[in-house]
Coordinates of C-alpha atoms and ligand atoms in Angstrom, one line a residue:
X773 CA -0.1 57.6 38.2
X774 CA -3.0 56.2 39.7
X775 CA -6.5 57.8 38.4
X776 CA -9.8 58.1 39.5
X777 CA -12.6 59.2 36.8
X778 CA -15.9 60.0 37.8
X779 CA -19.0 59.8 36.0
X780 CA -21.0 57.2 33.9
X781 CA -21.8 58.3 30.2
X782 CA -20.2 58.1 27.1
X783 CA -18.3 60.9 27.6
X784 CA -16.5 59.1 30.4
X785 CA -15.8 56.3 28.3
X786 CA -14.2 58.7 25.7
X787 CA -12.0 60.1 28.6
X788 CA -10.9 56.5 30.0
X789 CA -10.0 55.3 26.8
X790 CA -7.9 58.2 26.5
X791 CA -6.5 58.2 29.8
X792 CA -5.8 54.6 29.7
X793 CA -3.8 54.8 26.5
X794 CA -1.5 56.8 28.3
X795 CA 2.2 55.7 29.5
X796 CA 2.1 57.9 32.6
X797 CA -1.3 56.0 33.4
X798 CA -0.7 53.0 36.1
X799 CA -4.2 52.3 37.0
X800 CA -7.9 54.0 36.2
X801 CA -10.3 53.9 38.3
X802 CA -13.9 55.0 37.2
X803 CA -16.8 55.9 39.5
X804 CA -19.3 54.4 39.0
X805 CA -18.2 54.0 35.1
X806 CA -20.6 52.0 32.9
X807 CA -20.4 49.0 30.5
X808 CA -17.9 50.3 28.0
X809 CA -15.6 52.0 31.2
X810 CA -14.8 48.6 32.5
X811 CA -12.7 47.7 29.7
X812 CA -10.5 50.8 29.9
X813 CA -9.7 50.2 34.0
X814 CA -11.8 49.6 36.9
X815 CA -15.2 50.5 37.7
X816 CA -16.1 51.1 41.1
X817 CA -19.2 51.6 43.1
X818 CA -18.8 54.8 44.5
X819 CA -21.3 57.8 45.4
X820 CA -19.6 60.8 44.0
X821 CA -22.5 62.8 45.0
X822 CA -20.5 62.2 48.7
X823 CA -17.3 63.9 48.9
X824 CA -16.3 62.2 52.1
X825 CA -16.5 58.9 49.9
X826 CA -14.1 60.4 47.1
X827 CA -11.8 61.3 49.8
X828 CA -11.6 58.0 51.6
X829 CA -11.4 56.0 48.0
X830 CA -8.4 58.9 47.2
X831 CA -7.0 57.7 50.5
X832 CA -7.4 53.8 50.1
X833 CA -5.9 53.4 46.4
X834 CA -3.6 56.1 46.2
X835 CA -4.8 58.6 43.7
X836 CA -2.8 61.1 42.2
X837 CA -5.3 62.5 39.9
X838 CA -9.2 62.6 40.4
X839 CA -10.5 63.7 36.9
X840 CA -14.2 64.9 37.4
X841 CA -16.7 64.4 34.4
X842 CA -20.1 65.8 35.0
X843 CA -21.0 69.6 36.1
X844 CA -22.8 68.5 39.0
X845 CA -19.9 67.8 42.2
X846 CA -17.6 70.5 40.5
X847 CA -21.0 73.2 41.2
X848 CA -21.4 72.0 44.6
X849 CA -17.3 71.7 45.4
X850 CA -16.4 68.7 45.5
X851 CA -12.7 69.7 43.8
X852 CA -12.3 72.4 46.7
X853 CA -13.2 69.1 49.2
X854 CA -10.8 66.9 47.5
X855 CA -7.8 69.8 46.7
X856 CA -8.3 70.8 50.6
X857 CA -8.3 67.4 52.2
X858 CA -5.3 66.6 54.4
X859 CA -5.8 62.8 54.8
X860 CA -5.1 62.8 50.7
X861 CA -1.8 65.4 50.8
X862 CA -0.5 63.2 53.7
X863 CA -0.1 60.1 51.2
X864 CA -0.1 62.3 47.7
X865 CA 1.2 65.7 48.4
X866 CA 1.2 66.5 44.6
X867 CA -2.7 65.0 44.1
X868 CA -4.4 67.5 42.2
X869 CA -8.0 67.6 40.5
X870 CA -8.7 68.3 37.2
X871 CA -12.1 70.1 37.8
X872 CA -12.6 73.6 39.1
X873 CA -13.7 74.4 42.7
X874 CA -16.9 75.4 43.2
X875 CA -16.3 79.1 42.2
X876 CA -14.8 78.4 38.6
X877 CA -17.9 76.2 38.0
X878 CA -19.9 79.2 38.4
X879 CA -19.4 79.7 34.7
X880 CA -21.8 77.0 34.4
X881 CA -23.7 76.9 37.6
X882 CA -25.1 80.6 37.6
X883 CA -25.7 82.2 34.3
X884 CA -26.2 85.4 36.1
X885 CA -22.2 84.9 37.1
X886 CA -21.8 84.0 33.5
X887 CA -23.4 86.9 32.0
X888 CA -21.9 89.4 34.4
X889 CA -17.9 88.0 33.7
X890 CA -18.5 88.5 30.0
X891 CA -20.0 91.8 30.4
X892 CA -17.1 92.5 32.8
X893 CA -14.3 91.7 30.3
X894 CA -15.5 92.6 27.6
X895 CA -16.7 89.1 26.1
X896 CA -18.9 89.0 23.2
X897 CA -22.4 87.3 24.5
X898 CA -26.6 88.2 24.1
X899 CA -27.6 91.1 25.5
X900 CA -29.3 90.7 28.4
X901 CA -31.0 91.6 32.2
X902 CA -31.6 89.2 35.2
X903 CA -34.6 88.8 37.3
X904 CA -35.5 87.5 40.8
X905 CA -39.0 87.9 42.6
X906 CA -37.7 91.4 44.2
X907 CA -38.1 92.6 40.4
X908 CA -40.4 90.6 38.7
X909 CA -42.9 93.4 37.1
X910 CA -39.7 95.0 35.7
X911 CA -39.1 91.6 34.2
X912 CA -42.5 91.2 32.5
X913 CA -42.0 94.4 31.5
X914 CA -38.6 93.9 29.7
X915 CA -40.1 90.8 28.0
X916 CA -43.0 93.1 26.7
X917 CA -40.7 95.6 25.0
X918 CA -38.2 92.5 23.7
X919 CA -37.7 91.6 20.2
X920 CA -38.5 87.8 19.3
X921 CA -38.0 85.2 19.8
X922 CA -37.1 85.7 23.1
X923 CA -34.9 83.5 25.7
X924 CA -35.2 82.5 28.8
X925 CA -32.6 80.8 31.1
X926 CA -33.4 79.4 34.8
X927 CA -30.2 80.9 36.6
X928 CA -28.7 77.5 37.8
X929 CA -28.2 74.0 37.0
X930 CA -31.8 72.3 35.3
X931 CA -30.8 69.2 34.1
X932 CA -30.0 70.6 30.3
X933 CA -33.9 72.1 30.6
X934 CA -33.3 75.6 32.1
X935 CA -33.6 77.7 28.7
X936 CA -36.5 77.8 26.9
X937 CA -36.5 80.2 23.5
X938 CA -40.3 81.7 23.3
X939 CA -41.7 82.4 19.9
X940 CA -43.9 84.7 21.9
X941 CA -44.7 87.7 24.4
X942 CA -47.5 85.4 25.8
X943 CA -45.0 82.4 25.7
X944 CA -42.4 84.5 27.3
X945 CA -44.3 85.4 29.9
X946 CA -45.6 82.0 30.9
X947 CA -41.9 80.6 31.0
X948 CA -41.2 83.7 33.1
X949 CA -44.0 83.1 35.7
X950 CA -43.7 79.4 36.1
X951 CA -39.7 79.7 36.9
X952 CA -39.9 82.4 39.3
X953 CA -43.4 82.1 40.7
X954 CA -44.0 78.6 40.0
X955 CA -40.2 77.9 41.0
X956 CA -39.9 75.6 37.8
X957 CA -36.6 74.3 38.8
X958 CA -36.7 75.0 42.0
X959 CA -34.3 77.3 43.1
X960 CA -32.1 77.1 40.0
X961 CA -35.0 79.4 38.8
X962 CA -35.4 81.6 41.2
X963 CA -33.3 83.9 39.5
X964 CA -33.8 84.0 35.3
X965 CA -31.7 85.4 32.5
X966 CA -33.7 87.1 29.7
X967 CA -31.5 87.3 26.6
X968 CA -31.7 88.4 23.1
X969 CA -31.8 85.6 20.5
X970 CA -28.9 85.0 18.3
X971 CA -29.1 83.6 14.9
X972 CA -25.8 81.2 13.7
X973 CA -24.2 78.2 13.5
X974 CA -23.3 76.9 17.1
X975 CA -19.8 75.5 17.7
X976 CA -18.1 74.2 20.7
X977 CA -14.3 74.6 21.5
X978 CA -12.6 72.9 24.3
X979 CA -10.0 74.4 26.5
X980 CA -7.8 73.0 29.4
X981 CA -6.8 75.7 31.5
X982 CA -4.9 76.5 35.1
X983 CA -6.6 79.7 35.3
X984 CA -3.4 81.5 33.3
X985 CA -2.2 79.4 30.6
X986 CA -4.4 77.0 28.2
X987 CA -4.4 75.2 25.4
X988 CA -7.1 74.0 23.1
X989 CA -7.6 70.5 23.0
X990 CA -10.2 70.7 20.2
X991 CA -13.5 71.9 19.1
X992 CA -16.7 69.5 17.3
X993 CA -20.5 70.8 16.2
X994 CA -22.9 68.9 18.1
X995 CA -26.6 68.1 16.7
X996 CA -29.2 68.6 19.6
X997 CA -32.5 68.3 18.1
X998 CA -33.8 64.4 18.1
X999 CA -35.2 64.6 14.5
X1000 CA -33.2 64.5 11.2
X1001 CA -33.0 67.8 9.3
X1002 CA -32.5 69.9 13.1
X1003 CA -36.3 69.1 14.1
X1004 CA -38.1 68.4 17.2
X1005 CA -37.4 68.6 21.0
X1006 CA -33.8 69.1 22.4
X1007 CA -31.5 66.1 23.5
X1008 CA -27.8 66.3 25.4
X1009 CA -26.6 65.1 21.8
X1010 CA -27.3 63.0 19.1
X1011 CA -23.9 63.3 17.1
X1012 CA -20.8 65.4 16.8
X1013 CA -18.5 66.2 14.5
X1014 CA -14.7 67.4 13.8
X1015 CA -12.8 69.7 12.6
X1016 CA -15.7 71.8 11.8
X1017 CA -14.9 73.1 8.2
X1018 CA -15.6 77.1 9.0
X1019 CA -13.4 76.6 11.8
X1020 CA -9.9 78.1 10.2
X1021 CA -7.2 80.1 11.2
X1022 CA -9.2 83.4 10.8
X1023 CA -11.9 82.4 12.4
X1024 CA -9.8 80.5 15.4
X1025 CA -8.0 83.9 15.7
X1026 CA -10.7 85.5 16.5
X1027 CA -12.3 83.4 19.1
X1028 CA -8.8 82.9 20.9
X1029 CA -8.6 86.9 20.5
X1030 CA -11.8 87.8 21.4
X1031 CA -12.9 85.2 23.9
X1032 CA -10.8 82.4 25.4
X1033 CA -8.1 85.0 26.0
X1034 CA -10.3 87.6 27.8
X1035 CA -11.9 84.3 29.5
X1036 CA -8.7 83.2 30.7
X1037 CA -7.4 86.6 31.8
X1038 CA -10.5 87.2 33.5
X1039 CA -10.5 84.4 35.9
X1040 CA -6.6 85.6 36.5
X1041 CA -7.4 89.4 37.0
X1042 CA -10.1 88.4 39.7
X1043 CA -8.2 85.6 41.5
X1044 CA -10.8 82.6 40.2
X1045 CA -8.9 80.0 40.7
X1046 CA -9.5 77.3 37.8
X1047 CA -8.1 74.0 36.8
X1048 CA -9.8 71.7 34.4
X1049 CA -11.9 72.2 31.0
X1050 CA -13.3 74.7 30.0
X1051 CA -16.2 73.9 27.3
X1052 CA -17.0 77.6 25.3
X1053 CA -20.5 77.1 23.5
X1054 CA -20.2 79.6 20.9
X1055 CA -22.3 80.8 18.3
X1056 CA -21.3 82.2 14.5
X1057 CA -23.5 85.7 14.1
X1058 CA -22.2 86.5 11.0
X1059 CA -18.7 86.3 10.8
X1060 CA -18.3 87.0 14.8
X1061 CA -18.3 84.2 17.1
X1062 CA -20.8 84.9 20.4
X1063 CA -20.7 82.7 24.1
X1064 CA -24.1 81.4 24.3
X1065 CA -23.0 79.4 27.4
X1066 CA -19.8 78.2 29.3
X1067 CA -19.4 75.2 30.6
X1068 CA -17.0 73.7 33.2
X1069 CA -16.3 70.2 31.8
X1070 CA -16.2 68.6 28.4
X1071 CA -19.2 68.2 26.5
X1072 CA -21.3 65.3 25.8
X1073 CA -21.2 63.8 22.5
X1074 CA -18.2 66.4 22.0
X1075 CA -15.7 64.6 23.8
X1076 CA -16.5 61.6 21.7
X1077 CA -15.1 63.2 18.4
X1078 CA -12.6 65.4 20.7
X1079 CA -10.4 62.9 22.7
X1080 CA -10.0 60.8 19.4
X1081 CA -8.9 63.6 17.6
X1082 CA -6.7 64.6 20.1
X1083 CA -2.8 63.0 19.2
X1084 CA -1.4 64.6 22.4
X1085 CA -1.1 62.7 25.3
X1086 CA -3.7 63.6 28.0
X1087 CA -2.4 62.5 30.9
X1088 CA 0.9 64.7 30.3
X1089 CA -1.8 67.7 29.4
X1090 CA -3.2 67.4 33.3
X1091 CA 0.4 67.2 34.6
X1092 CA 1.1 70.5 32.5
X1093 CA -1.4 72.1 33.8
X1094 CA -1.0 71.4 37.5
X1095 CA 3.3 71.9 36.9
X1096 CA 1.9 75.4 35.1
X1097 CA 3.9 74.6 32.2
X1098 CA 1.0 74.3 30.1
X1099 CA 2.4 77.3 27.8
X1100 CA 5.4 74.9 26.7
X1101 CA 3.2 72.7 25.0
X1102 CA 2.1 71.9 21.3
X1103 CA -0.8 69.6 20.7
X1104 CA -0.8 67.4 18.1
X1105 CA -3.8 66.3 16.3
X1106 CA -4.6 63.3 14.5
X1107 CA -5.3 63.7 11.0
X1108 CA -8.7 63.0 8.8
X1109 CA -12.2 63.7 10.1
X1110 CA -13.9 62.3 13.2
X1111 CA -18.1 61.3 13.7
X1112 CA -19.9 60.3 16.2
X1113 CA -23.3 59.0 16.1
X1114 CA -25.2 58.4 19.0
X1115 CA -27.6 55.4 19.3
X1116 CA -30.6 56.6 21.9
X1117 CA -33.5 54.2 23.6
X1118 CA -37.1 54.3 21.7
X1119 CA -38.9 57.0 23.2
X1120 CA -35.8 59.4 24.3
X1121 CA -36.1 62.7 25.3
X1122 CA -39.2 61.4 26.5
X1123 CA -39.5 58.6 28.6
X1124 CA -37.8 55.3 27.7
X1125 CA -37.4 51.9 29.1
X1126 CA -34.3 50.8 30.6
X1127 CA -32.9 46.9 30.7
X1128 CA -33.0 45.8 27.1
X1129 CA -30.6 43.8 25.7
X1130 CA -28.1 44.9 23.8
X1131 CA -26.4 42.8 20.9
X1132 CA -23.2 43.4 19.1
X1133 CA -22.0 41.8 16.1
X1134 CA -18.6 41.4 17.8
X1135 CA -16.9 40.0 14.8
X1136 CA -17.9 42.7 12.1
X1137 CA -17.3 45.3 14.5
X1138 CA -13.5 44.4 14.8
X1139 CA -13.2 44.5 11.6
X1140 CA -13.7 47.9 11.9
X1141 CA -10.2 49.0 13.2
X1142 CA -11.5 53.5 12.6
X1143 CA -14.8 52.7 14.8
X1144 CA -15.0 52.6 18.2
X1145 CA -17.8 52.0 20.2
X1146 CA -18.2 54.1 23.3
X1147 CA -20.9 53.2 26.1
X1148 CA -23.1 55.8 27.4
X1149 CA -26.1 54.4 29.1
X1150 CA -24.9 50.9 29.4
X1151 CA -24.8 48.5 32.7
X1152 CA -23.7 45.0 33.1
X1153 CA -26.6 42.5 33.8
X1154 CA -26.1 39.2 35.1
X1155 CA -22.9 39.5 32.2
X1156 CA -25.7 40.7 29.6
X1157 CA -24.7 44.4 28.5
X1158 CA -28.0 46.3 28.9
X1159 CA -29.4 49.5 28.2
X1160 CA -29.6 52.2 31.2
X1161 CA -30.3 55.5 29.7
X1162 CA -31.5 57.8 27.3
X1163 CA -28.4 58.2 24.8
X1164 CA -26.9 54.1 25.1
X1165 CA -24.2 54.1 22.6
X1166 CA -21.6 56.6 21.3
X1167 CA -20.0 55.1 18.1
X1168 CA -17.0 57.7 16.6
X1169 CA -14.9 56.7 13.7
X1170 CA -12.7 58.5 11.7
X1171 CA -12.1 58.5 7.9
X1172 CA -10.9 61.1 5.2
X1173 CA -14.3 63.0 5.0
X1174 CA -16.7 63.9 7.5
X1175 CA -19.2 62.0 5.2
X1176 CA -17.5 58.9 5.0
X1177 CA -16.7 59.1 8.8
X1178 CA -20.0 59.3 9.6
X1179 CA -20.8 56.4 7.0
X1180 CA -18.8 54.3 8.9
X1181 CA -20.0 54.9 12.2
X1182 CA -23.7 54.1 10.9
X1183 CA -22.1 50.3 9.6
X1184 CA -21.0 49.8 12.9
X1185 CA -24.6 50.5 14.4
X1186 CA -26.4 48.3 11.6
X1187 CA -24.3 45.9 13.7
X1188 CA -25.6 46.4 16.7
X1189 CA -29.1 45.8 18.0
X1190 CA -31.8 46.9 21.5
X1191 CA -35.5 47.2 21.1
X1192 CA -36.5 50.6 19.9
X1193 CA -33.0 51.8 19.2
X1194 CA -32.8 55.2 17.4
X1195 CA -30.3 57.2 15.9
X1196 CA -30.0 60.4 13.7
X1197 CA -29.3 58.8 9.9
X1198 CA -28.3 63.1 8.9
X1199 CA -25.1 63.9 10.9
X1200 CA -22.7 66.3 9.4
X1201 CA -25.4 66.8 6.5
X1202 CA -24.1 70.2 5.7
X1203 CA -20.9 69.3 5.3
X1204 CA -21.7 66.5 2.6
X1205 CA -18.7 65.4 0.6
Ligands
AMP1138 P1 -27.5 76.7 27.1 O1 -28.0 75.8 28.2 O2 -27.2 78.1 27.5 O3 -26.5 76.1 26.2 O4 -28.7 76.8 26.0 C1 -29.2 75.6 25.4 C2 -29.3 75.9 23.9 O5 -30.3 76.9 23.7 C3 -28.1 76.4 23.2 O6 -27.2 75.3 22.8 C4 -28.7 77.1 22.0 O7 -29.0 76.1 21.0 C5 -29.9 77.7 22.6 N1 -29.6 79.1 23.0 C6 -29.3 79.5 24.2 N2 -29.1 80.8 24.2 C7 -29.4 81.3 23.0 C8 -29.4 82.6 22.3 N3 -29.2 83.7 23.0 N4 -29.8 82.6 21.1 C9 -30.1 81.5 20.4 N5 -30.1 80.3 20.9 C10 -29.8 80.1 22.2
LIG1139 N1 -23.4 68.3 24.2 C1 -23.6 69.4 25.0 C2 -23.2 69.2 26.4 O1 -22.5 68.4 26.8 O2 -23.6 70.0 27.2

C-alpha cells in the first residue's frame, strides 16, 4: 500500500512510525512531515490546505490510503474532495481516507452540532444553551442567572483558544461580548456555547470508527497546563500517559455503554457518514464519565503514548474499517505502562523563538532501546535539526510503572539540548509508584 500522511507535529511522527512498521505498508509519504517523519518514509512539500494539490500527489504516486492528521482539512472537506475525486478512483478504485468528510468533523468543528448530537442521543455532556447576535440579551441574561465558574466556547475551530472558563459574572460577560460583538475568533465565535462547569479527572479515549462498527484503539490522560502541579495557562499538551489506572473494566463499560455506543449509533441513525478517529474528551464527575468535547482525529500528545501502546497492526485497522469488518477484530495491546514527556521552546504558550539548534546525545539515546524520541516542531536546516515550534520534542518510553516510564523519558531529555528548552519534571504525579 502506498500512504500519504498529512500533518507536521509529533503526533504525525507517532502515526508514521506506526504506519511504517507495518507489513502492508510499501511506501509513506508525509506532507509536509517534520524532522523526525523523514526517518519513518518520505517527507514531501505539499500544501494540504489545497485539496487540488492532495489529489494530484494521490494521482502521481499512487496512494491507496491518505491518512489525515490535523482537524483543520477534515472541517473544511478535504476527505469529501479526495473520497469524490474521479482522477484518483480511475488509478485506485479502492483509495479510501481515513478522516471524516466535512460533516462528521462537525463533531469538532461546531460545538453547537456537538452539543445538539449528545442532547439528541441521549449522551451524557454540560448542560448548556447557544448564542448568536439574534439572541444576545438572552445570553447575558443566562450568564447572569448561571452558577460558577462558568464556560464559554467560541462555536468553531480557535486554534485550541475558543473556551475560556470565567471565575466570574463580570468575566463571563466580557468573554461573551468580545466573541460575539468583538468577533474574537472571527466567525468561529459568532455563535458561543455557554455550559455548566464540570468538576473531574479528564480522560481521553480513542476510537476508529466506519460510522457502525469501532474499536478502541486506546485511551492516555494528557497534562495541559504548562506549570508543574496543573498550574498556569493552557498548552496542546505537555505529557500523556497510559493506561490510566481508574480506567477498568467498570468504568470502560460504562463509557462504551453510555457514550461511544450512543456516539456511534448516532452518526448511523442519521446517515453521518464517518470514517476515521474519533477522539472522546471525557470527564470523571463522580463515578460517571461526561463528553466535554469530541474531536475528529487523534489527540496530541495522546497519540504519543497511544500508537505505542497499541500491539495491533494499524495499517490492517484502516483496511478493517474501510472492508467494514472492523467488528471481527481484537486489538492487542502491549503490555507495561507508556509516558510521554514533551520538551517545549522557552517562552511557549507565549511567544517563542524558532531556529535553535537542537543536540542529541545520539549514543546514550540508543542505549535506550524503551525511549523513543518523536519530533513535533522540528525542521531540517542546512542538515542541522532545528526547532520550529512551540511543543519540539515528544519523548515516550515504556517501563513497568508509569513512574518509571516517565523516569526514563526525562533520561532521554537530560540528553538532549536547544536554548530555553522546557519540560514538565511532574507527569503522571498522581499516579506515583
Ligand atoms: P475543549 O476545547 O472543549 O476541549 O475545552 C478545553 C478544555 O477546557 C478542556 O480540556 C477542559 O479542561 C476545559 N473544559 C471545557 N469544558 C469544560 C466544562 N464544561 N467543565 C470543566 N472544564 C471544561
Ligand atoms: N491533547 C489534546 C488535543 O490533541 O487536542
Amino acid at each position: 500500500m502506498n500512504i500519504l500522511l498529512l500533518g507536521s507535529g509529533g503526533r504525525e511522527h507517532a502515526l508514521a512510525h506506526k504506519i511504517a512498521a507495518s507489513k502492508l505498508c510499501s511506501q509513506l509519504f508525509i506532507a509536509p512531515g517534520n524532522a523526525g517523519t523523514r526517518t519513518c518514509g518520505t517527507n514531501v512539500a505539499l500544501n494540504i490546505s489545497n485539496a487540488n494539490d492532495v489529489v494530484l500527489f494521490c494521482v502521481e504516486h499512487a496512494i491507496d490510503i491518505v491518512v489525515v492528521g490535523p482537524e483543520e482539512p477534515l472541517v473544511h472537506g478535504l476527505a469529501d474532495v479526495l473520497q469524490q475525486s474521479e482522477a484518483i478512483k480511475a488509478i485506485k478504485p479502492n483509495f479510501f481516507v481515513v478522516g471524516p468528510g466535512a460533516l462528521g468533523a462537525q463533531l469538532e468543528g461546531s460545538k453547537a452540532f456537538s452539543k445538539q448530537f449528545m442532547q439528541r442521543h441521549g449522551i451524557p455532556t454540560a448542560a448548556y444553551a447557544e448564542f448568536t447576535a439574534d439572541n444576545y440579551e438572552a445570553g447575558k441574561a443566562y450568564i447572569a442567572a448561571h452558577s460558577l465558574p462558568i464556560v464559554l466556547k467560541a462555536d468553531g475551530l480557535a486554534a485550541g483558544k475558543g473556551v475560556v472558563i470565567a471565575q466570574t459574572h463580570a468575566e463571563a460577560l466580557t468573554t461573551f461580548e468580545q466573541m460575539i460583538v468583538g468577533q474574537q475568533f472571527g466567525t468561529a465565535s459568532s455563535k458561543v456555547v455557554i455550559e455548566a462547569f464540570l468538576t473531574g479527572i479528564e480522560v481521553s479515549v480513542f476510537v476508529l470508527t466506519n460510522g457502525k462498527q469501532y474499536q478502541v484503539i486506546g485511551h492516555a490522560k494528557d497534562y495541559k497546563r504548562i506549570g508543574e502541579g496543573d498550574t498556569g495557562p493552557n498548552t496542546g499538551g505537555m505529557g500523556c500517559v497510559t493506561p490510566v489506572p481508574f480506567m477498568n473494566d467498570a468504568f470502560m463499560e460504562q463509557v462504551t455503554n453510555t457514550i461511544i455506543e450512543p456516539t456511534i449509533q448516532g452518526l448511523a441513525v442519521e446517515g453521518i457518514p464517518y470514517n476515521g478517529f474519533i477522539f472522546f474528551g471525557l470527564i470523571k464527575v463522580g463515578e460517571q464519565p461526561v463528553v466535554i468535547e469530541y474531536n475528529c482525529r487523534m489527540g496530541d500528545p495522546e497519540t504519543e503514548v497511544v500508537m505505542p501502546r497499541l500491539q495491533t497492526d494499524l495499517v490492517e485497522l484502516f483496511l478493517h474499517m474501510h472492508h467494514q469488518t472492523l467488528d471481527t477484530v481484537t486489538i492487542a495491546m502491549n503490555e507495561g505502562a507508556f509516558a510521554t514527556v514533551v520538551a517545549v521552546s522557552g517562552g511557549y504558550p507565549g511567544n517563542y523563538p524558532k531556529g535553535l539548534p537542537i543536540t542529541f546525545n545520539e549514543v546514550a539515546l540508543r542505549d535506550m532501546p524503551a525511549t523513543t524520541v518523536y519530533h513535533a516542531g522540528t525542521t531540517l536546516q542546512q542538515q542541522q535539526v532545528v526547532t520550529n515550534g512551540g511543543r519540539v520534542l515528544v519523548v515516550t518510553s515504556s517501563a513497568t510503572t508509569i513512574t518509571d516510564a516517565v523516569a526514563l523519558s526525562k533520561a532521554a531529555l537530560r540528553q538532549i539540548e536547544f536554548a530555553g528548552m522546557n519540560y514538565r519534571n511532574d507527569i503522571g504525579y498522581e499516579f506515583a509508584s
